[in-house]
mmCIF file of C-alpha atoms and ligand atoms in Angstrom:
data_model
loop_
_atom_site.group_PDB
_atom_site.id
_atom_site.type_symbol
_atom_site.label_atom_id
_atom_site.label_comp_id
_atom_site.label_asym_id
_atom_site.label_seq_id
_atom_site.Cartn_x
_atom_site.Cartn_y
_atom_site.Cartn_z
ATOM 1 C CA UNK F 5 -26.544 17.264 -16.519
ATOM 2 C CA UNK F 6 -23.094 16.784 -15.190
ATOM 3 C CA UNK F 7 -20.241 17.475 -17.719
ATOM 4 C CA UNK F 8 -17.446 14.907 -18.015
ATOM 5 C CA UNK F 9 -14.156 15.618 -16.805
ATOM 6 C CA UNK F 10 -10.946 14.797 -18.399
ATOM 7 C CA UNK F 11 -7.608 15.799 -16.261
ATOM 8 C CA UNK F 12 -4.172 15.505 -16.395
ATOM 9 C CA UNK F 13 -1.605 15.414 -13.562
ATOM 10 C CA UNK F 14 1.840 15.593 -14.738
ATOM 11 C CA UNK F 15 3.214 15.093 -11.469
ATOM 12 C CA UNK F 16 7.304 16.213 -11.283
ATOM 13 C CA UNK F 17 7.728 15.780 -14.879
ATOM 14 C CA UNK F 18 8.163 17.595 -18.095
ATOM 15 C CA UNK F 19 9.661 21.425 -18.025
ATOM 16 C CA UNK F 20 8.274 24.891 -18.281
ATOM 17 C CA UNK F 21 9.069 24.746 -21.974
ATOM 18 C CA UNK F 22 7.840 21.592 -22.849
ATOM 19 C CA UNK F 23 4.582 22.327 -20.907
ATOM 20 C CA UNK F 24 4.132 25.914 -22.594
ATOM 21 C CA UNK F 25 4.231 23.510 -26.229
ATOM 22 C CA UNK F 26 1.837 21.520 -24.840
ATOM 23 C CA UNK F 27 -0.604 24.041 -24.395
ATOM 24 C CA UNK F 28 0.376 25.507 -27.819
ATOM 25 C CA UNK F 29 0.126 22.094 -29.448
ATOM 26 C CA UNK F 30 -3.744 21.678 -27.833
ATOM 27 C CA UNK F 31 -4.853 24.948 -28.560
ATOM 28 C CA UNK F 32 -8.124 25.286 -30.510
ATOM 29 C CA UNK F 33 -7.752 21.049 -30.800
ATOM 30 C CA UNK F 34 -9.993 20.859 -27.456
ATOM 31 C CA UNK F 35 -13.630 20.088 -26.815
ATOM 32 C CA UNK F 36 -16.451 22.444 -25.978
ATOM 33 C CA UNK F 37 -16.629 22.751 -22.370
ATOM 34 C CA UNK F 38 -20.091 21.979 -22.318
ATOM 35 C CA UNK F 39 -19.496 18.920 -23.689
ATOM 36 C CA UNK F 40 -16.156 17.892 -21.213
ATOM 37 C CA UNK F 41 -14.316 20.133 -18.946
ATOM 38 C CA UNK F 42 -10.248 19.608 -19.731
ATOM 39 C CA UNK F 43 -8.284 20.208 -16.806
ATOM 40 C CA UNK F 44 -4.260 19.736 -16.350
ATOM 41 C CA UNK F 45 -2.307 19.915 -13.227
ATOM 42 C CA UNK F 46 1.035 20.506 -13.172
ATOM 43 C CA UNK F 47 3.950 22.205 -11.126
ATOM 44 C CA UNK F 48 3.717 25.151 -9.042
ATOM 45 C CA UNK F 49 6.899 26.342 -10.591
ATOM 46 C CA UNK F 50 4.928 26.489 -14.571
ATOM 47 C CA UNK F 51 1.971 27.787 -13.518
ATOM 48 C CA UNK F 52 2.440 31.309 -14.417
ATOM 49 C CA UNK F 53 3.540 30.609 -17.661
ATOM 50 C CA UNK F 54 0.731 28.050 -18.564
ATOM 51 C CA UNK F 55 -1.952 30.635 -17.433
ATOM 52 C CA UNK F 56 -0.484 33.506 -19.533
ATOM 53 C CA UNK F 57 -0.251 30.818 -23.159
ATOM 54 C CA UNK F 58 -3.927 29.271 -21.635
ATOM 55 C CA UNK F 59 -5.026 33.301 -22.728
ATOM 56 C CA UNK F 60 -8.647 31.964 -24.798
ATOM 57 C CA UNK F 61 -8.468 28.617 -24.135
ATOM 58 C CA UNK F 62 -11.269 26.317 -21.989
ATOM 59 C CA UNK F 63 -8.609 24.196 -20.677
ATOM 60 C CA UNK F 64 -8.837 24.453 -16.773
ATOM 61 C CA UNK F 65 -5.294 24.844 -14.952
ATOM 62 C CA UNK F 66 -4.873 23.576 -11.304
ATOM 63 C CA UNK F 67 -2.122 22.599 -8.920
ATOM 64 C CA UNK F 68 -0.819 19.368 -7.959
ATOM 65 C CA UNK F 69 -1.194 20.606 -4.464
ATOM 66 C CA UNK F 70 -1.167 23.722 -1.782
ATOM 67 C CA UNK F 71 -1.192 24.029 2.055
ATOM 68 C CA UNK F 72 -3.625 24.511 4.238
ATOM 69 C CA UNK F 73 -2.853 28.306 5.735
ATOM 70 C CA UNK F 74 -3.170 30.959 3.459
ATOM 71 C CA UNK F 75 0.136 32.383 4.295
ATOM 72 C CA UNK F 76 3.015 32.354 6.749
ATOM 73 C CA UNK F 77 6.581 31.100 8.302
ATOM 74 C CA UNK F 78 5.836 27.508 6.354
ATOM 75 C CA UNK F 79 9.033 27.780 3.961
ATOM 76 C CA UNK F 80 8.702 26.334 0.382
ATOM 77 C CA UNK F 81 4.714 25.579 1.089
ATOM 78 C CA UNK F 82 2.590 26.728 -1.964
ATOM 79 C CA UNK F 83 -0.250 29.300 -0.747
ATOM 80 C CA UNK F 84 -3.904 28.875 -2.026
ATOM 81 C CA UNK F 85 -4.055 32.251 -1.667
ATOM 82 C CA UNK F 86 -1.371 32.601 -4.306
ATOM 83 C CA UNK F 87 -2.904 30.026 -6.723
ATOM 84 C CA UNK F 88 -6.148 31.765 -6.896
ATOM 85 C CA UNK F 89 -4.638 35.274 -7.323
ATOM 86 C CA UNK F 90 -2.785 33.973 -10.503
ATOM 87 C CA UNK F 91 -5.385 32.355 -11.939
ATOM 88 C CA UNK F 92 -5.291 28.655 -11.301
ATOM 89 C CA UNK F 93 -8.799 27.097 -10.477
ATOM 90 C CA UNK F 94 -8.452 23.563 -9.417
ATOM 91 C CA UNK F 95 -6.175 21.336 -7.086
ATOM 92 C CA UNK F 96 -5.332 18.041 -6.522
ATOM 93 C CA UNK F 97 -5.427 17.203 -2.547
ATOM 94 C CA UNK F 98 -4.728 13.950 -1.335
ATOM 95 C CA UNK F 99 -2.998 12.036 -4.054
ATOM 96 C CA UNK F 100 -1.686 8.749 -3.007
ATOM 97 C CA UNK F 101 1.993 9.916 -3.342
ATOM 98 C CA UNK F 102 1.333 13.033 -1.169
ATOM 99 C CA UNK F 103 0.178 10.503 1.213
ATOM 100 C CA UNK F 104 2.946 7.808 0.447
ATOM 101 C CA UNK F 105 5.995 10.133 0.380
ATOM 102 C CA UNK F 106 4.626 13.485 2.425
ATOM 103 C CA UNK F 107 2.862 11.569 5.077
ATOM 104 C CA UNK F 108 -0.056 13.349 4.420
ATOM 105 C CA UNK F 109 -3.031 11.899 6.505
ATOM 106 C CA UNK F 110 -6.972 12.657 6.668
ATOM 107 C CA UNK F 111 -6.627 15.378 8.593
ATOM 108 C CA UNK F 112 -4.278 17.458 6.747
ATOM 109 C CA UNK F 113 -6.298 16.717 3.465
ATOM 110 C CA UNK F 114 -9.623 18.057 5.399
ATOM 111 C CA UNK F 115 -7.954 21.149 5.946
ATOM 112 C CA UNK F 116 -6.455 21.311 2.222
ATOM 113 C CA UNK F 117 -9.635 21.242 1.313
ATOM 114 C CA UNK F 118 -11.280 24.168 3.412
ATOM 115 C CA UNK F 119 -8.170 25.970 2.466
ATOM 116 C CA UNK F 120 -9.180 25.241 -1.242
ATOM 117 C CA UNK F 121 -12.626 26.317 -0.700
ATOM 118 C CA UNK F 122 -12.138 29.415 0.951
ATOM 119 C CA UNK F 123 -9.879 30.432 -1.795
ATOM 120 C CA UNK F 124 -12.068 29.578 -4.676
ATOM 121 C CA UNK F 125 -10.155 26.634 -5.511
ATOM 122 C CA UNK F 126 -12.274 23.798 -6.813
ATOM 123 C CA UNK F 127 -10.497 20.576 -4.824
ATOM 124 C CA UNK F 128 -10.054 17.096 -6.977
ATOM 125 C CA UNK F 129 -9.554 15.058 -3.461
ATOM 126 C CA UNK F 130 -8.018 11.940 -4.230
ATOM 127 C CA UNK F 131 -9.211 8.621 -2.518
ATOM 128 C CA UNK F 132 -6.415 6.125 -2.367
ATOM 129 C CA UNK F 133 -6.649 2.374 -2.073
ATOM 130 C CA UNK F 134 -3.514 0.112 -1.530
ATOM 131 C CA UNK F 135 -3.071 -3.368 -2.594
ATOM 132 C CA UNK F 136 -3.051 -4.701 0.730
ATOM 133 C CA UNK F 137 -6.194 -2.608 1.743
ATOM 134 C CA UNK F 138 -7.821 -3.923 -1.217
ATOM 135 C CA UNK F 139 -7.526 -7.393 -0.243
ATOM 136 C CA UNK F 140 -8.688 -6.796 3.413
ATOM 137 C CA UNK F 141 -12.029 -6.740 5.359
ATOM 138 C CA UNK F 142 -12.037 -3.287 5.755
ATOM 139 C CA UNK F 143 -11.262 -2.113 2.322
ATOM 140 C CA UNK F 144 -14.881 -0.285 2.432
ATOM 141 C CA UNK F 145 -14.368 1.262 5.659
ATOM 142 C CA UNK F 146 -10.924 2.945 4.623
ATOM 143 C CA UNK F 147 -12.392 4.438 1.235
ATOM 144 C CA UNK F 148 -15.802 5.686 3.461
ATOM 145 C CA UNK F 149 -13.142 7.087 6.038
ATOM 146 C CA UNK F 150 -10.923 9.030 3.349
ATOM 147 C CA UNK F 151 -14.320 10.376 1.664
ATOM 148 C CA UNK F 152 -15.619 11.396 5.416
ATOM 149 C CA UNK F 153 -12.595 13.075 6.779
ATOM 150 C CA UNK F 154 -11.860 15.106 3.377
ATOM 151 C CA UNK F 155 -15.274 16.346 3.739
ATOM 152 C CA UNK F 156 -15.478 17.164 7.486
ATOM 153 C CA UNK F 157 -17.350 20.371 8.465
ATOM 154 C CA UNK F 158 -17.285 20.972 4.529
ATOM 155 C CA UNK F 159 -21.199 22.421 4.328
ATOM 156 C CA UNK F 160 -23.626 21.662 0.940
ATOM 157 C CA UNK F 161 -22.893 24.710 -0.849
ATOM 158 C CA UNK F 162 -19.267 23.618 -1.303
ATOM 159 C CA UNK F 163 -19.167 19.973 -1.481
ATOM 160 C CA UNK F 164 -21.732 19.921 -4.522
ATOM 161 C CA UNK F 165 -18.737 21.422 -6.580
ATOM 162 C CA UNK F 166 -16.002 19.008 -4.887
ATOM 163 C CA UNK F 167 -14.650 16.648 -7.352
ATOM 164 C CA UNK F 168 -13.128 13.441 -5.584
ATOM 165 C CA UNK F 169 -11.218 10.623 -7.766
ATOM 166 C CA UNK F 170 -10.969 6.921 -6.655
ATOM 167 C CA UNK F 171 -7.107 6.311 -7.430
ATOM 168 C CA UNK F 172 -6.388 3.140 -6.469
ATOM 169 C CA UNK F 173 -2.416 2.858 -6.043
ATOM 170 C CA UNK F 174 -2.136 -0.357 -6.998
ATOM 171 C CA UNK F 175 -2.961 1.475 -10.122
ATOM 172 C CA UNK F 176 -1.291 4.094 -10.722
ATOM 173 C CA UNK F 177 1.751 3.863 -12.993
ATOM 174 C CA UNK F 178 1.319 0.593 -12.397
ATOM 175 C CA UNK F 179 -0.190 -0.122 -16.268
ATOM 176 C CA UNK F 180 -2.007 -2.494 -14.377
ATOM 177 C CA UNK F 181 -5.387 -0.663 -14.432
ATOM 178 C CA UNK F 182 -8.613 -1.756 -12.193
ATOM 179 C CA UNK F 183 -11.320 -3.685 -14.128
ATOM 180 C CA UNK F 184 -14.148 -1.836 -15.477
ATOM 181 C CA UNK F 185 -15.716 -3.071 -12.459
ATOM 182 C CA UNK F 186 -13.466 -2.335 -9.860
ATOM 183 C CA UNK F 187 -13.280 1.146 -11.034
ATOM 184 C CA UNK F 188 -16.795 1.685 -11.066
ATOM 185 C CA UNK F 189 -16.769 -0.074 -7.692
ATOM 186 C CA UNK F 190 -14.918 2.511 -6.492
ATOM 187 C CA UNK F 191 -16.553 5.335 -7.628
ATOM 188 C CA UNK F 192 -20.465 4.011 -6.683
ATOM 189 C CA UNK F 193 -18.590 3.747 -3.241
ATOM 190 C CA UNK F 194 -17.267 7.365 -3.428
ATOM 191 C CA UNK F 195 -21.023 8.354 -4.626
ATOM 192 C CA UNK F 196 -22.464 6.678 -1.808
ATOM 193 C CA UNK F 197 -20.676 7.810 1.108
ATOM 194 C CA UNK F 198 -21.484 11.771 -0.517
ATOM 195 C CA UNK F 199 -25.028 10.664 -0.099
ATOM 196 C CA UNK F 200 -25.178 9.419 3.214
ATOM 197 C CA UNK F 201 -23.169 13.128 4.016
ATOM 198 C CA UNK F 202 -25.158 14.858 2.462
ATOM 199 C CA UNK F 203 -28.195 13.976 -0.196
ATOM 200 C CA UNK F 204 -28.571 11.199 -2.830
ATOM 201 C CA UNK F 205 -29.187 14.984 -4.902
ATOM 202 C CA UNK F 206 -25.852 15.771 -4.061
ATOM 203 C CA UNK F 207 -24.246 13.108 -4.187
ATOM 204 C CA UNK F 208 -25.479 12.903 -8.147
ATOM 205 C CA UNK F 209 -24.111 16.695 -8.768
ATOM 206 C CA UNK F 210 -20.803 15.506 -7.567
ATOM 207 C CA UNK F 211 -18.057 14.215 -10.212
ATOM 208 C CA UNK F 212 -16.330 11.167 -9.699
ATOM 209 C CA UNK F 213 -13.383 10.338 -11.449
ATOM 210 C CA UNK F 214 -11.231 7.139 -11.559
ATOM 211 C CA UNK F 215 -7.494 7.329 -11.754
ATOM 212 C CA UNK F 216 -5.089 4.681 -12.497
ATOM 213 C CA UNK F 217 -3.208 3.778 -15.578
ATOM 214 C CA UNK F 218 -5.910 5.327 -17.801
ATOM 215 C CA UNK F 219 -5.092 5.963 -21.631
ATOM 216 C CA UNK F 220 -7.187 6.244 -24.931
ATOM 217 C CA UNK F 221 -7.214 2.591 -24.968
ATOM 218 C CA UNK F 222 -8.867 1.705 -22.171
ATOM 219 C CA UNK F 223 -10.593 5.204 -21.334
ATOM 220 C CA UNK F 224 -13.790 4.644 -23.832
ATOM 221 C CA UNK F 225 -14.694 1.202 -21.285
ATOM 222 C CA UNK F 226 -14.167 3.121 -18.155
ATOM 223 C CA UNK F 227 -15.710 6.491 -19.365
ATOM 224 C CA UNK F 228 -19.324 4.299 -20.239
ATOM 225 C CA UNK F 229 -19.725 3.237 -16.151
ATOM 226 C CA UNK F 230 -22.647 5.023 -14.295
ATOM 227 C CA UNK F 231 -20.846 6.355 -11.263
ATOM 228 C CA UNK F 232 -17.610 7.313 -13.239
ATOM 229 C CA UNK F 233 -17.994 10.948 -14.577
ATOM 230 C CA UNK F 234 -14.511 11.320 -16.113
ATOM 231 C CA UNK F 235 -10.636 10.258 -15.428
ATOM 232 C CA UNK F 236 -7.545 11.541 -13.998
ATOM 233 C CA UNK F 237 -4.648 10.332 -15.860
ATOM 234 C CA UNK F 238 -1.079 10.743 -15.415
ATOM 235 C CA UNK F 239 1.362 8.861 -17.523
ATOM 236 C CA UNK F 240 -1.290 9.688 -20.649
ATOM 237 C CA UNK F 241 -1.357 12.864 -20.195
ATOM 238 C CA UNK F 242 2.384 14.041 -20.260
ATOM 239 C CA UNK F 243 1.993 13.828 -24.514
ATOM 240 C CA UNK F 244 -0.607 16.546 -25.435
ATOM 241 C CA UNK F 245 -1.721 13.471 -28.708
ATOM 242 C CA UNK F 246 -2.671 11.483 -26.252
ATOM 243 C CA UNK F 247 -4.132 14.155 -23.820
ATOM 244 C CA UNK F 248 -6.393 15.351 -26.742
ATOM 245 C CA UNK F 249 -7.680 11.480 -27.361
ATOM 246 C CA UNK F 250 -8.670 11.253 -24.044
ATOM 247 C CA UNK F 251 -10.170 14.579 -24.233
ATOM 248 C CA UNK F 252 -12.545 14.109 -26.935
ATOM 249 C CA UNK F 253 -13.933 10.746 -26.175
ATOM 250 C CA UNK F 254 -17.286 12.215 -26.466
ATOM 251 C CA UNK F 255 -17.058 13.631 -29.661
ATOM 252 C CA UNK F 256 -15.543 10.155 -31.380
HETATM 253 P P1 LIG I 312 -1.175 7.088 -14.039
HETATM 254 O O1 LIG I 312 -1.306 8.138 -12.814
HETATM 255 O O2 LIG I 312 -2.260 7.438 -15.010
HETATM 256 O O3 LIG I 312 0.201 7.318 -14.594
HETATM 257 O O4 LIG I 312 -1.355 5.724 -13.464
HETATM 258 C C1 LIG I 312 -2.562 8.513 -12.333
HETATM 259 C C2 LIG I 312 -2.419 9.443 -11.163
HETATM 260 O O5 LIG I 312 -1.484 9.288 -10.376
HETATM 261 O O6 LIG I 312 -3.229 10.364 -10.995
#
């Protein structure tokens, strides 16, 4: 059975402080990790000292992002390499603001996310969907294409452990979240592109997420959809009260 996931991207916010509390203030306050798999990603620059106060806790840590070479002349680039050796487990590729305001396209985020994999990094690939795609003819085509060029050349082995959120942008930090339906919508889609990849096996082993203005009001709803296997949630996850609702919807 797959096991709910429940993550946090703080984005450029909050400071190492603040997010060293946070982990202080959750501690021993999350749920079994059998049960849902807590993740947070945050800055490159608080890493270090969230791993070292994470000491004995199941939350997961990951980046917001990382380049695609291991290492090299690429100056002020964050190294998978480097996020593995200290501990982190998990990254974010693709999220609609990397793509926005980095220019990030498909193929960058394919190679992210061979970078990820061959450093033991599990990659949360986000799948973005603007307003104006959304009310277009090819608004399938574009989230197919995103799912299809993250995952090029990627073999079985590692995209059964790929986690890939449907974040539409109209979305996010928006407060204007997609319907129930729209988000599970977006995730079926997601699901079904995986199994035309790959296998309708895999593509049931894989975890969807939706992204997009989530909080504890509105997570229970979205949580209950078939193809949605747990959230990525930004704004709601910057105050660890909130963080810790969302992260123990199972157990309510
Ligand atoms: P939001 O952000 O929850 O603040 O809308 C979600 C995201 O960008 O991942």
């Amino acid at each position: 059975m797959k096991i709910p996931f429940v993550a946090g991207n703080w984005k450029m916010n909050l400071s190492v402080d603040e997010a060293v509390k946070f982990l202080q203030d959750i501690k021993g306050k999350l749920p079994d990790p059998k049960v849902t798999e807590t993740c947070i990603a945050a800055s490159p620059l608080f890493l270090e000292s969230m791993i070292q106060e994470n000491v004995g806790s199941s939350l997961l840590i990951s980046a917001e992002n990382c380049f695609y070479e291991d290492e090299g002349a690429y100056t002020g680039e964050t190294s998978p390499k480097a996020l593995h050796e200290m501990g982190v487990t998990h990254v974010i590729i693709g999220h609609s603001e990397r793509r926005k305001y980095f220019n990030e396209t498909d193929d960058i985020i394919n190679k992210k996310v061979h970078a990820a994999f061959r450093n033991h990094l599990t990659p949360i690939v986000c799948c973005d969907e603007t307003m104006s795609r959304r009310e277009s003819s090819d608004r399938i085509s574009w989230v197919v294409s995103q799912v299809t060029n993250a995952l090029k050349s990627i073999d079985p082995q590692q995209a059964q452990h790929i986690i890939v959120a449907y974040e539409p942008s109209w979305a996010i930090g928006s407060g204007k979240t997609a319907s129930t339906d729209e988000a599970e919508e977006g995730c079926y889609l997601i699901r079904q592109t995986i199994a035309d990849l790959y296998s309708d096996d895999l593509a049931n082993q894989v975890r969807v997420l939706y992204g997009g203005s989530v909080n504890d009001d509105n997570a229970d709803e979205i949580l209950a959809q078939t193809d949605i296997d747990g959230v990525l949630a930004g704004g709601a996850s910057l105050k660890s009260d909130s963080f810790l609702k969302l992260a123990n919807f199972l157990q309510k």
